[in-house]
Each structure stands twice: as structure tokens, then as C-alpha cells.
PDB file of C-alpha atoms in Angstrom:
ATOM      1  CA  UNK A 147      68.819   6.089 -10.401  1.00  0.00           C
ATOM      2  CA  UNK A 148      70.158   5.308  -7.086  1.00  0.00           C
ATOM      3  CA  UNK A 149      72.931   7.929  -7.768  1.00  0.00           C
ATOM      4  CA  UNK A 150      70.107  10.411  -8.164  1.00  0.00           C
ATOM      5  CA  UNK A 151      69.064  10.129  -4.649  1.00  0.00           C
ATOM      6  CA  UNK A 152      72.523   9.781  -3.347  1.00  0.00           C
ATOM      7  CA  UNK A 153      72.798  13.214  -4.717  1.00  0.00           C
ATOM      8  CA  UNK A 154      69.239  15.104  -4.086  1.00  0.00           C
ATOM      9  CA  UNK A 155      70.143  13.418  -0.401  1.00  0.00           C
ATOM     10  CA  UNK A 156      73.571  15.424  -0.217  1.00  0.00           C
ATOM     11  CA  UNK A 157      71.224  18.353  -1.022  1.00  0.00           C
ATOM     12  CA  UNK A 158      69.255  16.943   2.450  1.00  0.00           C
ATOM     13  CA  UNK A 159      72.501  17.205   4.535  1.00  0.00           C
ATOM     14  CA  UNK A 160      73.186  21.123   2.564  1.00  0.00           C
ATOM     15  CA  UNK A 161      70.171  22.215   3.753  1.00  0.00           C
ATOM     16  CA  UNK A 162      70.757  21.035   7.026  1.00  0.00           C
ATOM     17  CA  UNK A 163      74.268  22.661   7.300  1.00  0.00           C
ATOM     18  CA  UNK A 164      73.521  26.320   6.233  1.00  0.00           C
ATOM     19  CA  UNK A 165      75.893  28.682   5.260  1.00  0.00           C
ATOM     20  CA  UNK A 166      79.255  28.549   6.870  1.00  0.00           C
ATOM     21  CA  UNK A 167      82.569  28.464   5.731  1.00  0.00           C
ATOM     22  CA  UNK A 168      84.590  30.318   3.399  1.00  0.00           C
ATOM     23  CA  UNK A 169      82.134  32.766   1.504  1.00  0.00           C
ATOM     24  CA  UNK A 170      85.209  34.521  -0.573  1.00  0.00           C
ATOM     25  CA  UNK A 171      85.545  31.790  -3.056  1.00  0.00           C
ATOM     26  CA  UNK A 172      81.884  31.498  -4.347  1.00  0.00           C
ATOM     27  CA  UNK A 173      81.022  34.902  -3.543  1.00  0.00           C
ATOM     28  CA  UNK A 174      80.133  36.267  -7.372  1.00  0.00           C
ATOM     29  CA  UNK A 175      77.011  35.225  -9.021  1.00  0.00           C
ATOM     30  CA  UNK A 176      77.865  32.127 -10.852  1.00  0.00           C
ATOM     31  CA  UNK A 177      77.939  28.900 -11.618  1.00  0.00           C
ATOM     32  CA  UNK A 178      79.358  26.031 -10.454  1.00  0.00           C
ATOM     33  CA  UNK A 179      79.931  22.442 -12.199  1.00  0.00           C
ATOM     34  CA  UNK A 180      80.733  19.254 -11.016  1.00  0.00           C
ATOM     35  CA  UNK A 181      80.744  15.570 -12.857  1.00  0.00           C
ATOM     36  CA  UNK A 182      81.126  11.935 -11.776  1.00  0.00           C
ATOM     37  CA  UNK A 183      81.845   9.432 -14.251  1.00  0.00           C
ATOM     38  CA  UNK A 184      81.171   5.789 -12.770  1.00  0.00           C
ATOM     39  CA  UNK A 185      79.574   2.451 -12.729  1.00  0.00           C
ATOM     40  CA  UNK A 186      77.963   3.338 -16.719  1.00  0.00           C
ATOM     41  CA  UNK A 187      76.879   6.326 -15.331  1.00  0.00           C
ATOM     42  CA  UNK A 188      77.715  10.328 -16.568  1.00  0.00           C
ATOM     43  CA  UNK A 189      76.137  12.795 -13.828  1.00  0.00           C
ATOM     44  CA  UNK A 190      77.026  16.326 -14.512  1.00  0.00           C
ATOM     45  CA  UNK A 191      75.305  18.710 -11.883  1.00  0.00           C
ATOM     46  CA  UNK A 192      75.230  22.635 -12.593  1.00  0.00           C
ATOM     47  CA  UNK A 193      74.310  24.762  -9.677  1.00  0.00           C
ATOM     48  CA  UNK A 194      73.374  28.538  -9.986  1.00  0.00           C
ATOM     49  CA  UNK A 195      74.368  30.775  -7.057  1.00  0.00           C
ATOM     50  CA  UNK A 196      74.196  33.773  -5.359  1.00  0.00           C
ATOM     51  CA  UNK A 197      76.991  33.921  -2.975  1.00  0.00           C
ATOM     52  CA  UNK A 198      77.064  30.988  -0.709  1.00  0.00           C
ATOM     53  CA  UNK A 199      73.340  30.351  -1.667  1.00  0.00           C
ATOM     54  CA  UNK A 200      72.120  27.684  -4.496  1.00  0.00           C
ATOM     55  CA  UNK A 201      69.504  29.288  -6.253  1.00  0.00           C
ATOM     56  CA  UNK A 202      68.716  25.975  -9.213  1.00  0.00           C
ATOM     57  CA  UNK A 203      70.153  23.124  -9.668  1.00  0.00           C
ATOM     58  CA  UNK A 204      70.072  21.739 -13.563  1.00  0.00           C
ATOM     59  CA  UNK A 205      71.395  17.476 -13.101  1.00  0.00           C
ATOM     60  CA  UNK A 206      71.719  15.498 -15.886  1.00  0.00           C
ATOM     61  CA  UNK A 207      72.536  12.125 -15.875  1.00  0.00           C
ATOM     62  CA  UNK A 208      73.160   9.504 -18.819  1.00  0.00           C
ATOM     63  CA  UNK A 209      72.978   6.137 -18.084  1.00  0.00           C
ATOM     64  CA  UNK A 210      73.463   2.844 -19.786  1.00  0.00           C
ATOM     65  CA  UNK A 211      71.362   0.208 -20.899  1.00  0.00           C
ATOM     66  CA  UNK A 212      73.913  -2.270 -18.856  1.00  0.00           C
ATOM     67  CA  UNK A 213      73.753  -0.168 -15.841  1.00  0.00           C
ATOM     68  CA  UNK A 214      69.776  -0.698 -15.357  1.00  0.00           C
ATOM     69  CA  UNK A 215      69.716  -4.278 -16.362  1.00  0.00           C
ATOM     70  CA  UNK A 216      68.140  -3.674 -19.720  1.00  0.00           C
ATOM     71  CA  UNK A 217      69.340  -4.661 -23.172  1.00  0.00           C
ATOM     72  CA  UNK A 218      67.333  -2.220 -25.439  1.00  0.00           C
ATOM     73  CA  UNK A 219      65.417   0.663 -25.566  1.00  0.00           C
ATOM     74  CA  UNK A 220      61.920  -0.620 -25.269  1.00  0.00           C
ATOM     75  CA  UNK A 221      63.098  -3.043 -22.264  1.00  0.00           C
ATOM     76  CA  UNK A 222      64.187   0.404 -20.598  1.00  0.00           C
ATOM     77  CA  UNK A 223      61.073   2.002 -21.384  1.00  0.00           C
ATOM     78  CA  UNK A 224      58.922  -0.354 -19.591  1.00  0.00           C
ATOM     79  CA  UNK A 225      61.055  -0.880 -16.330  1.00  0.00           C
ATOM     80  CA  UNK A 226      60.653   3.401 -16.191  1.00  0.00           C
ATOM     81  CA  UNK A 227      57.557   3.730 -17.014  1.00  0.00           C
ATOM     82  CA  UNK A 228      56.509   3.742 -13.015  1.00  0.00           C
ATOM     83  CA  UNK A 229      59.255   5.995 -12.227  1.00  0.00           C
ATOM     84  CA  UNK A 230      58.076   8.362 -14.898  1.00  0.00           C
ATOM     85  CA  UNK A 231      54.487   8.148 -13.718  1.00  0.00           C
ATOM     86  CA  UNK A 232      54.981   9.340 -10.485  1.00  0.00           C
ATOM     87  CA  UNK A 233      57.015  12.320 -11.467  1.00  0.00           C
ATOM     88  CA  UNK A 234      55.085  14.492  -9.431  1.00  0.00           C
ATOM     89  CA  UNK A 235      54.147  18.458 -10.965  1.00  0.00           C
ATOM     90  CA  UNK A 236      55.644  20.877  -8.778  1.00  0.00           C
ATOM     91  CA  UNK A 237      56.351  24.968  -9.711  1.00  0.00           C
ATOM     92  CA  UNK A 238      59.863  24.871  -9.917  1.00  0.00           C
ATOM     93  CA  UNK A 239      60.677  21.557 -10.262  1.00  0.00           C
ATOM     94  CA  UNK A 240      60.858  19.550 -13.534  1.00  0.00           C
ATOM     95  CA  UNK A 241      62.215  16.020 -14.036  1.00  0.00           C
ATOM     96  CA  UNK A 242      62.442  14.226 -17.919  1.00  0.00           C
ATOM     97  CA  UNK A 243      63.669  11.150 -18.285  1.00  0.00           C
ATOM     98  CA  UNK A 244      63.592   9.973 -21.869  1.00  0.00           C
ATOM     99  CA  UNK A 245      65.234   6.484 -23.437  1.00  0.00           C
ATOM    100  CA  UNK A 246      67.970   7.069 -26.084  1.00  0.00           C
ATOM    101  CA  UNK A 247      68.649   4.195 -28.553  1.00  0.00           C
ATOM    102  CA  UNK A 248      71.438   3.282 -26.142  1.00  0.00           C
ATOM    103  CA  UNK A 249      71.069   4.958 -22.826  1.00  0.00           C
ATOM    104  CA  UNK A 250      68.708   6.672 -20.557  1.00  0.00           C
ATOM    105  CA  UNK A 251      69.311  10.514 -20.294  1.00  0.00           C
ATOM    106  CA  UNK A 252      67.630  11.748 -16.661  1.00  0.00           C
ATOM    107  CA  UNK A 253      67.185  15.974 -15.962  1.00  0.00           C
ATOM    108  CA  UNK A 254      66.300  17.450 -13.089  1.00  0.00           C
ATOM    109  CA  UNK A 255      65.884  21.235 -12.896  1.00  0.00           C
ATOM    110  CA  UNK A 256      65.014  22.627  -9.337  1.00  0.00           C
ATOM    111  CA  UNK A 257      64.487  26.603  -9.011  1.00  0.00           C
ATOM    112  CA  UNK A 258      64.687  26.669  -5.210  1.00  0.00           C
ATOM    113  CA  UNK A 259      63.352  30.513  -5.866  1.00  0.00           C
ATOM    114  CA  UNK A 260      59.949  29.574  -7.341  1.00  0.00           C
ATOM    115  CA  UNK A 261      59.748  25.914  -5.830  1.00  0.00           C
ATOM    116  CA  UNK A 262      56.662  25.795  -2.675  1.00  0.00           C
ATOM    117  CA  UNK A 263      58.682  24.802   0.305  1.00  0.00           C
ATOM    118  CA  UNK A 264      55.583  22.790   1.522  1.00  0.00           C
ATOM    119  CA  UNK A 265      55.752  21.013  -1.566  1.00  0.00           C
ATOM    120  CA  UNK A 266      59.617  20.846  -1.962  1.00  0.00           C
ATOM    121  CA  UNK A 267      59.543  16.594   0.690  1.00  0.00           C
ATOM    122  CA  UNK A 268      56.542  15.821  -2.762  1.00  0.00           C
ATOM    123  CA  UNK A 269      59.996  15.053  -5.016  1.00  0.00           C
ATOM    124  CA  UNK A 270      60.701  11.521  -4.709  1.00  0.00           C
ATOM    125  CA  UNK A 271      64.118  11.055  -3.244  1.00  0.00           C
ATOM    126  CA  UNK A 272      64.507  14.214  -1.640  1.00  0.00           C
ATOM    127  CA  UNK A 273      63.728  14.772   2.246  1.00  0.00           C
ATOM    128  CA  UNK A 274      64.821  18.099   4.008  1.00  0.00           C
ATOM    129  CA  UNK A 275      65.953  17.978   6.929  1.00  0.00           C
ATOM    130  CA  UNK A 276      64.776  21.352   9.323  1.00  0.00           C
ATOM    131  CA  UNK A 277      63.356  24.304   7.595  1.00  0.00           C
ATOM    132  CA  UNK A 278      63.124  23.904   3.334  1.00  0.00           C
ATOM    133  CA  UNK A 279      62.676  27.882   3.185  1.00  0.00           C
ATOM    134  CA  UNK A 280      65.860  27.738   4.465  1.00  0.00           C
ATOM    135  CA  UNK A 281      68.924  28.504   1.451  1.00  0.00           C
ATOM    136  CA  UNK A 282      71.185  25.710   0.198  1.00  0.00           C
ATOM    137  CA  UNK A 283      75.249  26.142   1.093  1.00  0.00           C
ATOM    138  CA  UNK A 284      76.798  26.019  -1.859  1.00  0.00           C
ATOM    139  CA  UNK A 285      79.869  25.435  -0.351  1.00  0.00           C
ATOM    140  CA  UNK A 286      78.608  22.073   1.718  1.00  0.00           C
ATOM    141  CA  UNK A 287      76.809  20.762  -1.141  1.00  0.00           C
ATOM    142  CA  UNK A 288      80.296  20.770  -2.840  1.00  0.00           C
ATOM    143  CA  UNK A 289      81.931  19.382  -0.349  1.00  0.00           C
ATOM    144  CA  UNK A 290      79.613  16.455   0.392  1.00  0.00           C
ATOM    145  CA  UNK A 291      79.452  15.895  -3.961  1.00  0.00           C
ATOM    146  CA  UNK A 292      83.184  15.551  -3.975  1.00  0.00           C
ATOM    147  CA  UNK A 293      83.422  12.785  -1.222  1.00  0.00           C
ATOM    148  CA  UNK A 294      81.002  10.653  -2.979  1.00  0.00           C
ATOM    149  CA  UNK A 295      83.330  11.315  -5.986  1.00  0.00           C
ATOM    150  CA  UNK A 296      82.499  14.231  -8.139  1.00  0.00           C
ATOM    151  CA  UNK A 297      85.009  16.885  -9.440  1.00  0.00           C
ATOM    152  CA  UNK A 298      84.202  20.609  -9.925  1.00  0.00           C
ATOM    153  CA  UNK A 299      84.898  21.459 -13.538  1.00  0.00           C
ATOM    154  CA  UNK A 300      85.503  24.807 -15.231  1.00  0.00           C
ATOM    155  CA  UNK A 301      81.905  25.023 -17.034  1.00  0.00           C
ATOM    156  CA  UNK A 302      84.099  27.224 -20.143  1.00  0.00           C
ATOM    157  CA  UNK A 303      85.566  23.967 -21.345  1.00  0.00           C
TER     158      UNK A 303
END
């Protein structure tokens, strides 16, 4: 869970660092992928683009029973159950977390095209920095993911 913020706050520093850089390389209408594999933890991160902008961001992240300090599924239920209470309902934003029989899978799926930017500080984790209407670099983002360890993957695979 603590890798979740770590990674909606990279988003924090993206939206403080608009676009700049190299705009060739993600200038078609994509997506981009990126993973980190560590510490019982599988975070794969898919952003949707339009040029330099991120338009969503779909996370998922799968993490053990060892990694929270739980030994079964209904012991990981109840140390979640807070977390999953104060999910808060926002347009655009949707977060499911739901206990496996060995893991914890985690989604997050922000549309930063339909998402309220007075709402956007409401996620839990997730403080912007200047002006949320502002877009997302793509390119920062990617490079701020990649220093805490994440590797851009080619999503055909």
C-alpha cells in the first residue's frame, strides 16, 4: 500500500513538472506500460496518452499475504476493511481492492478527462502540487517511475 502512494505521489511531482522534454517519442496516441516487481509486490501501471499528456491511468497491484503481515484471507480482509471504507466516490476515479485466497489485488483507474479537479486532493494518497486542471507529463511521470524502479514494457507481450 505504501508503494501506492509512492506512485500516485510521483504523479504529484508530474503534475508539478508539466510538459517538457522530448515530445517525439510519445507523440502518437498510445499507451504506455511500466512494472515493478519487489518486496511481494507486482505493480503494473498502464497510462493512456495523448502526446506528452496522460489522459487515465489503470494501476494494478498484487500483493502478498506476507507483504501486509497477514497469514490468510480473512486476516487481510479485516486489516483493509478501513482502507476500503474510505475509498472515497469520485467521477473518474475508481479504486477496488478485493482479497484473493492468497494475495490482495489493488486497481486504481483515474480518467484525468472526466475526474473534478476540485475533487481530484479527495483521493487518499494523492496531493497536487499547483494547478490539478493542469495535464500530466507523460514523459516525467516515466522518468520519476523508473528511478523508484519500474521498467517500461512493450504492452504486446
Amino acid at each position: 500500500m505504501k508503494k501506492l502512494i509512492a506512485i500516485l505521489m510521483t504523479l504529484v511531482i508530474a503534475f508539478a513538472i508539466c510538459s517538457c522534454g522530448n515530445k517525439d517519442k510519445y507523440a502518437d496516441n498510445t499507451t504506455v506500460v511500466l512494472t515493478n516487481t519487489s518486496d511481494n509486490k507486482n505493480i503494473t501501471i498502464k497510462f493512456e496518452h495523448k502526446g506528452d499528456s496522460i489522459t487515465k491511468l489503470s494501476q494494478k497491484e498484487i500483493i502478498s499475504f506476507d507483504s501486509l503481515g497477514v497469514g490468510n484471507a480473512m486476516d487481510a480482509q479485516a486489516l483493509l476493511e478501513p482502507k476500503i471504507a474510505m475509498i472515497p466516490t469520485i467521477d473518474g476515479y475508481e479504486n477496488k481492492i478485493t482479497v484473493k485466497d492468497d494475495h490482495v489485488e489493488e486497481t486504481v483507474d483515474i480518467d484525468f478527462k472526466k475526474i473534478d479537479s476540485d475533487k481530484i486532493n479527495e483521493i487518499p494518497g494523492l496531493n497536487f502540487v499547483g494547478d490539478a486542471k493542469d495535464t500530466i507529463s507523460l514523459e516525467e511521470t516515466i522518468k520519476e517511475l523508473k528511478k523508484s524502479g519500474f521498467k517500461e514494457v512493450d504492452e504486446k507481450k
